[in-house]
Short mmCIF file of C-alpha atoms in Angstrom, two decimals:
data_model
loop_
_atom_site.label_atom_id
_atom_site.label_comp_id
_atom_site.label_asym_id
_atom_site.label_seq_id
_atom_site.Cartn_x
_atom_site.Cartn_y
_atom_site.Cartn_z
CA MET N 1 5.20 5.74 -24.17
CA THR N 2 1.90 5.85 -22.11
CA GLU N 3 0.66 9.06 -20.91
CA TYR N 4 -1.51 9.69 -17.64
CA THR N 5 -3.25 12.73 -17.17
CA LYS N 6 -4.75 14.58 -14.43
CA ASP N 7 -7.99 12.40 -14.50
CA THR N 8 -6.38 9.00 -14.70
CA ILE N 9 -3.06 9.83 -12.48
CA GLU N 10 -4.77 8.51 -8.90
CA GLN N 11 -4.39 4.98 -10.74
CA LEU N 12 -0.48 5.00 -10.52
CA ILE N 13 -0.18 6.41 -7.08
CA PRO N 14 -2.08 5.80 -3.53
CA GLN N 15 -1.92 9.56 -2.43
CA ARG N 16 -5.58 11.51 -2.90
CA HIS N 17 -6.82 15.08 -2.44
CA PRO N 18 -5.06 17.54 -0.74
CA ILE N 19 -1.59 16.07 -1.34
CA VAL N 20 -1.57 14.67 -5.27
CA MET N 21 1.75 16.47 -6.19
CA ILE N 22 2.17 15.30 -9.89
CA ASP N 23 -1.07 16.40 -12.32
CA GLY N 24 0.53 14.18 -15.53
CA VAL N 25 3.19 11.63 -16.31
CA SER N 26 4.65 10.25 -19.62
CA ILE N 27 6.41 6.49 -19.07
CA LEU N 28 9.18 6.72 -21.63
CA ASN N 29 10.25 3.08 -20.55
CA ALA N 30 10.08 0.86 -17.75
CA SER N 31 12.89 2.92 -15.76
CA SER N 32 12.38 6.48 -16.81
CA ALA N 33 9.54 8.85 -16.85
CA ILE N 34 8.64 12.29 -17.14
CA ALA N 35 6.12 14.05 -14.52
CA THR N 36 4.63 17.62 -14.51
CA LEU N 37 2.86 19.75 -11.98
CA ASN N 38 1.15 23.16 -12.54
CA VAL N 39 1.77 25.28 -9.54
CA GLU N 40 -1.16 26.52 -8.15
CA ALA N 41 -1.81 28.52 -4.97
CA ASP N 42 -4.11 26.30 -3.73
CA ASN N 43 -1.47 23.60 -3.56
CA TRP N 44 -1.21 22.35 -0.01
CA PHE N 45 2.75 22.82 -0.22
CA PHE N 46 2.09 26.39 -1.64
CA CYS N 47 3.19 29.29 0.92
CA ASP N 48 4.14 32.97 0.54
CA GLY N 49 4.09 33.11 -3.17
CA ALA N 50 5.84 29.78 -4.10
CA LEU N 51 5.62 25.92 -3.85
CA LEU N 52 7.72 25.10 -0.52
CA GLU N 53 10.95 22.96 -0.80
CA ALA N 54 9.06 20.03 0.91
CA GLY N 55 6.59 20.31 -2.12
CA LEU N 56 9.56 19.81 -4.74
CA VAL N 57 10.61 16.76 -2.40
CA GLU N 58 7.00 15.52 -2.45
CA HIS N 59 6.49 16.12 -6.02
CA ALA N 60 9.64 13.87 -6.83
CA ALA N 61 8.46 11.31 -4.52
CA GLN N 62 5.08 10.96 -6.00
CA SER N 63 6.95 11.22 -9.60
CA ALA N 64 9.15 8.15 -8.57
CA ALA N 65 5.97 6.38 -7.32
CA ALA N 66 4.10 7.15 -10.55
CA LEU N 67 6.84 5.28 -12.14
CA LEU N 68 6.80 2.54 -10.23
CA GLY N 69 3.06 2.20 -10.07
CA ALA N 70 2.72 2.24 -13.78
CA ARG N 71 4.54 -0.99 -13.77
CA ASP N 72 1.60 -2.44 -11.36
CA TYR N 73 -0.86 -0.87 -13.14
CA SER N 74 -0.37 -2.40 -16.61
CA ALA N 75 -0.20 -5.62 -14.80
CA GLY N 76 -3.52 -5.05 -13.62
CA LYS N 77 -2.55 -4.30 -9.88
CA PRO N 78 -3.84 -0.94 -7.63
CA ALA N 79 -1.58 1.49 -6.52
CA GLN N 80 0.67 0.22 -3.67
CA ILE N 81 1.28 2.23 -0.84
CA GLY N 82 4.76 3.48 -0.50
CA TYR N 83 6.84 5.94 1.66
CA ILE N 84 9.92 8.09 0.81
CA GLY N 85 12.70 6.07 2.61
CA GLU N 86 15.92 8.61 1.88
CA VAL N 87 16.13 11.86 0.41
CA LYS N 88 20.25 12.19 -0.51
CA ASN N 89 21.63 15.45 -2.32
CA PHE N 90 18.48 17.00 -2.92
CA GLU N 91 19.54 20.80 -3.98
CA VAL N 92 16.77 23.29 -4.46
CA ASN N 93 17.89 25.89 -7.07
CA LYS N 94 14.64 27.99 -7.34
CA LEU N 95 10.97 27.66 -5.89
CA PRO N 96 8.24 27.57 -8.80
CA GLU N 97 5.88 30.22 -8.53
CA SER N 98 1.84 29.99 -9.27
CA GLY N 99 1.35 29.45 -12.74
CA GLU N 100 4.31 27.80 -13.50
CA ARG N 101 4.66 24.36 -14.75
CA ILE N 102 7.01 21.94 -13.14
CA VAL N 103 8.53 19.26 -15.72
CA THR N 104 10.61 16.31 -13.61
CA ARG N 105 12.36 13.58 -15.18
CA ILE N 106 12.86 10.53 -13.19
CA GLN N 107 15.49 7.78 -14.07
CA LEU N 108 15.31 4.56 -11.91
CA LEU N 109 18.83 3.61 -10.78
CA ALA N 110 18.30 0.45 -8.89
CA GLU N 111 15.93 -1.56 -7.44
CA VAL N 112 16.43 -4.41 -4.55
CA ASP N 113 12.84 -5.90 -3.27
CA ALA N 114 10.78 -2.86 -2.04
CA VAL N 115 13.11 -0.44 -2.21
CA SER N 116 14.07 1.96 -5.31
CA LEU N 117 16.40 4.45 -5.69
CA VAL N 118 15.47 7.21 -8.26
CA GLU N 119 17.51 10.11 -9.41
CA VAL N 120 15.33 13.41 -10.17
CA ARG N 121 15.39 16.68 -11.87
CA SER N 122 12.91 19.47 -12.20
CA GLU N 123 12.78 22.34 -14.33
CA VAL N 124 10.23 25.17 -14.86
CA ASN N 125 10.52 26.74 -18.60
CA GLY N 126 14.00 24.88 -18.94
CA GLU N 127 15.28 26.77 -15.85
CA TYR N 128 16.92 24.23 -13.21
CA VAL N 129 14.37 24.09 -10.31
CA CYS N 130 15.70 20.93 -7.89
CA ALA N 131 17.32 17.88 -8.32
CA GLY N 132 18.46 14.84 -6.29
CA GLN N 133 17.84 11.35 -5.30
CA ILE N 134 15.10 9.79 -3.63
CA LYS N 135 14.50 6.17 -2.03
CA VAL N 136 11.04 4.87 -2.34
CA VAL N 137 9.96 1.92 0.02
CA ILE N 138 6.65 0.26 -1.27
CA VAL N 139 4.86 -1.29 1.62
CA GLY N 140 2.01 -2.65 -0.39
CA GLU N 141 -1.77 -2.39 -0.72
CA MET W 1 0.24 23.79 5.20
CA GLN W 2 -2.63 24.11 7.80
CA ASN W 3 -3.12 22.24 11.00
CA TYR W 4 -0.30 19.50 10.67
CA PHE W 5 1.36 20.35 13.90
CA GLN W 6 1.48 22.60 17.05
CA ILE W 7 4.70 23.37 19.07
CA GLU W 8 4.01 23.08 22.96
CA GLY W 9 7.23 23.69 23.86
CA ILE W 10 10.97 25.06 23.01
CA THR W 11 13.93 24.44 25.37
CA LYS W 12 17.04 26.19 24.23
CA ASN W 13 20.35 24.99 25.18
CA ASP W 14 24.17 25.55 24.95
CA ASP W 15 24.53 23.33 21.55
CA ASN W 16 21.03 22.48 20.61
CA VAL W 17 17.31 23.61 20.37
CA CYS W 18 14.41 21.35 21.51
CA TYR W 19 10.93 21.43 20.18
CA GLN W 20 8.21 19.47 21.88
CA ILE W 21 5.92 19.19 19.07
CA ALA W 22 2.25 17.53 18.80
CA LEU W 23 0.86 16.17 15.34
CA LEU W 24 -2.34 17.27 14.83
CA SER W 25 -4.26 13.90 13.40
CA ASP W 26 -7.50 15.92 12.18
CA CYS W 27 -5.14 17.77 9.74
CA GLU W 28 -7.08 17.48 6.28
CA VAL W 29 -3.76 16.15 4.70
CA TYR W 30 -4.46 12.45 6.38
CA GLU W 31 -7.72 12.55 3.79
CA GLY W 32 -5.37 12.14 1.16
CA HIS W 33 -2.46 10.32 2.74
CA PHE W 34 -3.77 7.77 2.91
CA PRO W 35 -7.75 7.59 2.72
CA GLY W 36 -7.98 5.07 5.93
CA HIS W 37 -4.71 5.02 6.50
CA PRO W 38 -3.20 8.14 8.15
CA VAL W 39 0.31 8.30 7.66
CA ALA W 40 2.19 11.61 8.35
CA PRO W 41 3.67 12.50 4.93
CA GLY W 42 7.69 12.90 5.57
CA ALA W 43 7.56 15.77 3.26
CA CYS W 44 5.41 17.68 5.82
CA SER W 45 7.99 16.66 8.58
CA ILE W 46 10.63 18.70 6.21
CA GLU W 47 8.42 21.56 6.05
CA MET W 48 8.02 21.38 9.97
CA ILE W 49 11.86 21.59 10.62
CA ARG W 50 12.20 24.36 8.12
CA ARG W 51 9.72 26.24 9.94
CA CYS W 52 10.97 25.85 13.49
CA ILE W 53 14.34 26.95 12.30
CA SER W 54 12.98 29.98 10.80
CA MET W 55 11.13 30.63 14.53
CA PHE W 56 14.37 30.13 15.99
CA LEU W 57 16.53 32.52 13.74
CA GLU W 58 13.50 34.70 13.58
CA ARG W 59 13.90 34.88 9.80
CA GLU W 60 12.56 33.02 6.84
CA VAL W 61 14.73 30.06 6.13
CA ARG W 62 15.39 28.29 2.67
CA PHE W 63 16.66 24.75 2.14
CA LEU W 64 19.33 24.61 -0.39
CA LYS W 65 20.42 21.60 -0.30
CA ILE W 66 19.30 18.48 2.09
CA TYR W 67 22.31 16.23 2.22
CA GLN W 68 20.63 13.23 3.57
CA CYS W 69 17.16 13.12 5.22
CA LYS W 70 16.38 9.27 6.05
CA PHE W 71 12.61 8.19 7.38
CA LEU W 72 13.28 5.45 9.68
CA SER W 73 9.97 4.36 10.92
CA PRO W 74 6.37 5.61 9.46
CA VAL W 75 4.34 8.33 11.84
CA ASN W 76 1.02 7.68 12.64
CA PRO W 77 -0.22 10.79 13.91
CA GLU W 78 -2.81 8.92 15.86
CA ILE W 79 -0.17 6.95 17.89
CA GLN W 80 3.05 9.14 17.72
CA LYS W 81 0.93 11.99 18.79
CA ARG W 82 4.02 14.09 20.49
CA ILE W 83 7.49 14.03 19.05
CA LEU W 84 10.46 15.53 19.88
CA LEU W 85 12.38 17.61 17.74
CA THR W 86 16.37 18.49 18.31
CA LEU W 87 18.20 20.82 16.50
CA THR W 88 22.03 21.05 15.88
CA TRP W 89 23.89 23.36 13.70
CA LYS W 90 27.53 24.09 12.57
CA GLN W 91 27.24 28.14 10.51
CA ASP W 92 24.47 27.08 7.99
CA ILE W 93 24.61 23.60 8.25
CA TRP W 94 22.03 22.13 10.12
CA LYS W 95 21.14 18.35 11.91
CA ALA W 96 17.77 17.62 12.55
CA VAL W 97 16.63 14.51 14.66
CA LEU W 98 12.88 13.29 15.56
CA MET W 99 12.00 11.07 17.92
CA CYS W 100 8.85 9.69 19.88
CA ASP W 101 9.97 8.46 22.94
CA ASP W 102 12.44 5.94 22.18
CA LEU W 103 11.54 5.59 18.83
CA LEU W 104 14.25 7.30 16.14
CA LEU W 105 11.42 8.59 13.52
CA MET W 106 13.61 10.67 10.82
CA ARG W 107 17.24 12.22 10.69
CA LEU W 108 17.89 15.02 8.53
CA LYS W 109 21.15 17.14 7.43
CA VAL W 110 20.37 20.08 5.16
CA ALA W 111 22.20 23.47 4.14
CA ILE W 112 20.07 26.73 4.48
CA ARG W 113 20.21 30.26 3.51
#
């Protein structure tokens, strides 16, 4: 298992302030990881006391990007720019509040060329927050 | 999510509502998405659509389930400055289509509350 923290996460993803939506990731193996985010009131997607649905989607997408980026990083390559290609059956059960810590499990389901399909599920203190599938498209440096 | 977009016009029709929207390329989000290479974050467009539906219904709506959201073309806010959002709905299921001229940018189907 390899762990990345707030100080090293930017080696895995191309996003920078103010839209970094993960603050830690543990790479479990080539196809799964656990990413985290402490929700703070100054988060870009924070509104009326909670993290918005869009923030959960971006968090999920960056969690997926970090899993893919960790592979590149360990091969000595820089973080590649990627986009959300598709969000599918993404259900939102709860909007996390300030001070809560989101824990997200990412599982790589399929990978064809530059397109990766991942399944994500997020919790706060064991409570179900959101889950769904995200397709990430990597376009390069 | 400050200064991401600005609504320039709303057209209400019998079976849909259209928002004429300006994307604001000086929004601070582009400092990080991505440095020196601005691309409109797909998640910001999802929030923009939630705000437009909320405005239309005159209440704060929540997205319960995104059945499908496809991003068909990356959006550069310096090129795709003006976009058109068309919303249709059947009860609590809403569909959104985002276009720039003839270019299809995004398609969304979502259950709201």
